Amino acid sequence: MYEPLVKEIQKKAYFAKHKKVLIAVSGGVDSMNLLHFLYIYRHQLEIEIGIVHVNHKQRAASEEEEAYLRKWAREHHIPIFMSAFSGVFSEKAARDFRYAFFKKVMTEQNYTAVVTAHHADDQSETILMRLLRGSRLRYLAGMQAVSSFGTGELIRPFLTISKADLPDIFHFEDASNASLDYLRNRIRNQYLPTLEQENPKFRQALRHLGEESQTLFQALQDLTATIDRTDCSQFLAQSKAVQFFLFQDYLSQFPDLQVSHAQFEEMLNLLRQRQNLDYHIKNDYRLIKDAKQFHITKISPKTDGEIPQKMLEYGGIVRYGQYQFHFNNERNNKGIPLYHVTPIKLRHRQPGDYIDFGAFSKKLRRLFIDEKISLQDRSEAIVGEQDGQVIFVLVAGKTYLRKAPKHGIIEGTLHIEKIRNR
């Protein structure tokens, strides 16, 4: 049974970018098949495998499953990583816990992929569940065979296989799968069997709906690939139908920002009607728009100890934002030459700020517009002020300098270094 599957996986190159992959194993028939399959073909697929398992502590059999998987891994010389669920149990809480643990193991153990045993029946159930919950059309595509996850990818090689086609190998039965307390179980055990009385191929029809939805949105993305979604002139030049897609596609970049259909329409209408906009969406998210472009940003609330500006003394070192500033007496070409040793004020932009370029001066607002600086980058720009004059502006990784005095004598140098996150 596995031979056609391994050929399909090789054809689609699911593991071409991966050498170390984690297999998510619960102990059920689906994941035990996945474990055996990847173990048997690990050399042919050129991968090293590891097992990741979460004990949800909801059934007495959970301890037996954990012990069995530990023994199996030890006998087959396969690394295994385990965790126990903590917190108030729910389907969502359990899933979030599992996936957070998977990501943690990926990072700490240098795995680049997690493989799960979701199959074609899971896909049908997922699509129907999303229909019941009123999900948008783009999400009716269901689960993807390969998607970004953690520091690598999440791979579902069984998505085209029905559960009935999997070999009945040794596995543990989860009695909770029969409970009607969970929506997925009601879909699996009640709704789908009822609907299949009307259409015996209803599960297949759901999967076809998902595939067509995926194809449609891929086509739309291909056709609009050259459009800058957040450029107002390009966005507003499109038909309302295309604007709808472009804005929806942009919103999909913020997976933790869920908006209602009504709020989506409200934001879209505001983008069409207003030149300037600062709209609170929810939590810390805002939709900001000016004459040139719009963007969604997450603004973290300021803490009581946050300093809006800092003073950099001659000979000192100061961290401001994501940069470190060092003001010393070196006179070389490796930094910004300074003609005074008075303190430098590091701050964010203020209304009316301008910088003197010698032959002309320019307001920072106009500079940012002319240089096509994004609204997000403008909000993070760092201004250096000395003796009441702007001597530099650091924005979007580029530094704009005031024109040097005609007869100025270099007294010191300012070094700016980007702080790398560790």
PDB file of N, CA, C and O in Angstrom, residues 314 326-332 335-341 409-415:
ATOM      1  N   TYR A 314      29.273  63.179  24.928  1.00  0.00           N
ATOM      2  CA  TYR A 314      30.569  62.971  24.282  1.00  0.00           C
ATOM      3  C   TYR A 314      31.342  61.898  25.052  1.00  0.00           C
ATOM      4  O   TYR A 314      31.477  61.974  26.268  1.00  0.00           O
ATOM      5  N   HIS A 326      27.543  55.408  19.557  1.00  0.00           N
ATOM      6  CA  HIS A 326      28.785  55.644  20.276  1.00  0.00           C
ATOM      7  C   HIS A 326      29.381  56.964  19.781  1.00  0.00           C
ATOM      8  O   HIS A 326      29.703  57.103  18.598  1.00  0.00           O
ATOM      9  N   PHE A 327      29.511  57.935  20.682  1.00  0.00           N
ATOM     10  CA  PHE A 327      30.013  59.270  20.369  1.00  0.00           C
ATOM     11  C   PHE A 327      31.431  59.358  20.945  1.00  0.00           C
ATOM     12  O   PHE A 327      31.601  59.407  22.161  1.00  0.00           O
ATOM     13  N   ASN A 328      32.463  59.344  20.074  1.00  0.00           N
ATOM     14  CA  ASN A 328      33.834  59.379  20.577  1.00  0.00           C
ATOM     15  C   ASN A 328      34.670  60.425  19.854  1.00  0.00           C
ATOM     16  O   ASN A 328      34.167  61.164  19.002  1.00  0.00           O
ATOM     17  N   ASN A 329      35.978  60.484  20.210  1.00  0.00           N
ATOM     18  CA  ASN A 329      36.865  61.510  19.656  1.00  0.00           C
ATOM     19  C   ASN A 329      37.673  61.032  18.458  1.00  0.00           C
ATOM     20  O   ASN A 329      38.621  61.687  18.043  1.00  0.00           O
ATOM     21  N   GLU A 330      37.297  59.877  17.899  1.00  0.00           N
ATOM     22  CA  GLU A 330      37.998  59.411  16.710  1.00  0.00           C
ATOM     23  C   GLU A 330      37.686  60.306  15.524  1.00  0.00           C
ATOM     24  O   GLU A 330      36.569  60.810  15.382  1.00  0.00           O
ATOM     25  N   ARG A 331      38.666  60.490  14.675  1.00  0.00           N
ATOM     26  CA  ARG A 331      38.467  61.290  13.466  1.00  0.00           C
ATOM     27  C   ARG A 331      38.823  60.414  12.264  1.00  0.00           C
ATOM     28  O   ARG A 331      39.950  60.388  11.811  1.00  0.00           O
ATOM     29  N   ASN A 332      37.824  59.663  11.813  1.00  0.00           N
ATOM     30  CA  ASN A 332      38.075  58.752  10.693  1.00  0.00           C
ATOM     31  C   ASN A 332      36.847  58.723   9.796  1.00  0.00           C
ATOM     32  O   ASN A 332      35.874  59.440  10.020  1.00  0.00           O
ATOM     33  N   GLY A 335      32.579  56.586  10.542  1.00  0.00           N
ATOM     34  CA  GLY A 335      31.366  57.014  11.227  1.00  0.00           C
ATOM     35  C   GLY A 335      30.896  58.349  10.689  1.00  0.00           C
ATOM     36  O   GLY A 335      31.362  58.833   9.649  1.00  0.00           O
ATOM     37  N   ILE A 336      29.979  58.969  11.402  1.00  0.00           N
ATOM     38  CA  ILE A 336      29.442  60.275  11.010  1.00  0.00           C
ATOM     39  C   ILE A 336      30.310  61.359  11.651  1.00  0.00           C
ATOM     40  O   ILE A 336      30.439  61.411  12.882  1.00  0.00           O
ATOM     41  N   PRO A 337      30.924  62.237  10.855  1.00  0.00           N
ATOM     42  CA  PRO A 337      31.759  63.291  11.435  1.00  0.00           C
ATOM     43  C   PRO A 337      30.893  64.336  12.155  1.00  0.00           C
ATOM     44  O   PRO A 337      29.845  64.738  11.652  1.00  0.00           O
ATOM     45  N   LEU A 338      31.340  64.768  13.329  1.00  0.00           N
ATOM     46  CA  LEU A 338      30.622  65.772  14.116  1.00  0.00           C
ATOM     47  C   LEU A 338      31.541  66.952  14.380  1.00  0.00           C
ATOM     48  O   LEU A 338      32.749  66.795  14.591  1.00  0.00           O
ATOM     49  N   TYR A 339      30.940  68.127  14.400  1.00  0.00           N
ATOM     50  CA  TYR A 339      31.718  69.362  14.475  1.00  0.00           C
ATOM     51  C   TYR A 339      31.562  70.057  15.822  1.00  0.00           C
ATOM     52  O   TYR A 339      32.101  71.139  16.028  1.00  0.00           O
ATOM     53  N   HIS A 340      30.843  69.419  16.718  1.00  0.00           N
ATOM     54  CA  HIS A 340      30.687  69.920  18.086  1.00  0.00           C
ATOM     55  C   HIS A 340      30.713  68.709  19.011  1.00  0.00           C
ATOM     56  O   HIS A 340      30.419  67.582  18.599  1.00  0.00           O
ATOM     57  N   VAL A 341      31.028  68.930  20.276  1.00  0.00           N
ATOM     58  CA  VAL A 341      31.051  67.835  21.251  1.00  0.00           C
ATOM     59  C   VAL A 341      29.926  67.977  22.266  1.00  0.00           C
ATOM     60  O   VAL A 341      29.925  67.322  23.304  1.00  0.00           O
ATOM     61  N   ILE A 409      35.319  72.163  11.741  1.00  0.00           N
ATOM     62  CA  ILE A 409      36.445  71.295  12.112  1.00  0.00           C
ATOM     63  C   ILE A 409      35.886  70.076  12.832  1.00  0.00           C
ATOM     64  O   ILE A 409      35.130  70.203  13.802  1.00  0.00           O
ATOM     65  N   ILE A 410      36.251  68.901  12.355  1.00  0.00           N
ATOM     66  CA  ILE A 410      35.727  67.678  12.949  1.00  0.00           C
ATOM     67  C   ILE A 410      36.267  67.505  14.364  1.00  0.00           C
ATOM     68  O   ILE A 410      37.485  67.498  14.583  1.00  0.00           O
ATOM     69  N   GLU A 411      35.364  67.391  15.329  1.00  0.00           N
ATOM     70  CA  GLU A 411      35.739  67.241  16.732  1.00  0.00           C
ATOM     71  C   GLU A 411      35.514  65.817  17.254  1.00  0.00           C
ATOM     72  O   GLU A 411      36.046  65.438  18.296  1.00  0.00           O
ATOM     73  N   GLY A 412      34.691  65.047  16.547  1.00  0.00           N
ATOM     74  CA  GLY A 412      34.385  63.695  17.012  1.00  0.00           C
ATOM     75  C   GLY A 412      33.649  62.909  15.934  1.00  0.00           C
ATOM     76  O   GLY A 412      33.402  63.416  14.827  1.00  0.00           O
ATOM     77  N   THR A 413      33.305  61.685  16.263  1.00  0.00           N
ATOM     78  CA  THR A 413      32.635  60.808  15.308  1.00  0.00           C
ATOM     79  C   THR A 413      31.493  60.059  16.010  1.00  0.00           C
ATOM     80  O   THR A 413      31.632  59.637  17.163  1.00  0.00           O
ATOM     81  N   LEU A 414      30.389  59.902  15.296  1.00  0.00           N
ATOM     82  CA  LEU A 414      29.263  59.124  15.801  1.00  0.00           C
ATOM     83  C   LEU A 414      29.220  57.796  15.054  1.00  0.00           C
ATOM     84  O   LEU A 414      29.139  57.755  13.829  1.00  0.00           O
ATOM     85  N   HIS A 415      29.278  56.697  15.821  1.00  0.00           N
ATOM     86  CA  HIS A 415      29.177  55.362  15.233  1.00  0.00           C
ATOM     87  C   HIS A 415      27.798  54.785  15.559  1.00  0.00           C
ATOM     88  O   HIS A 415      27.354  54.843  16.710  1.00  0.00           O
TER      89      HIS A 415
END
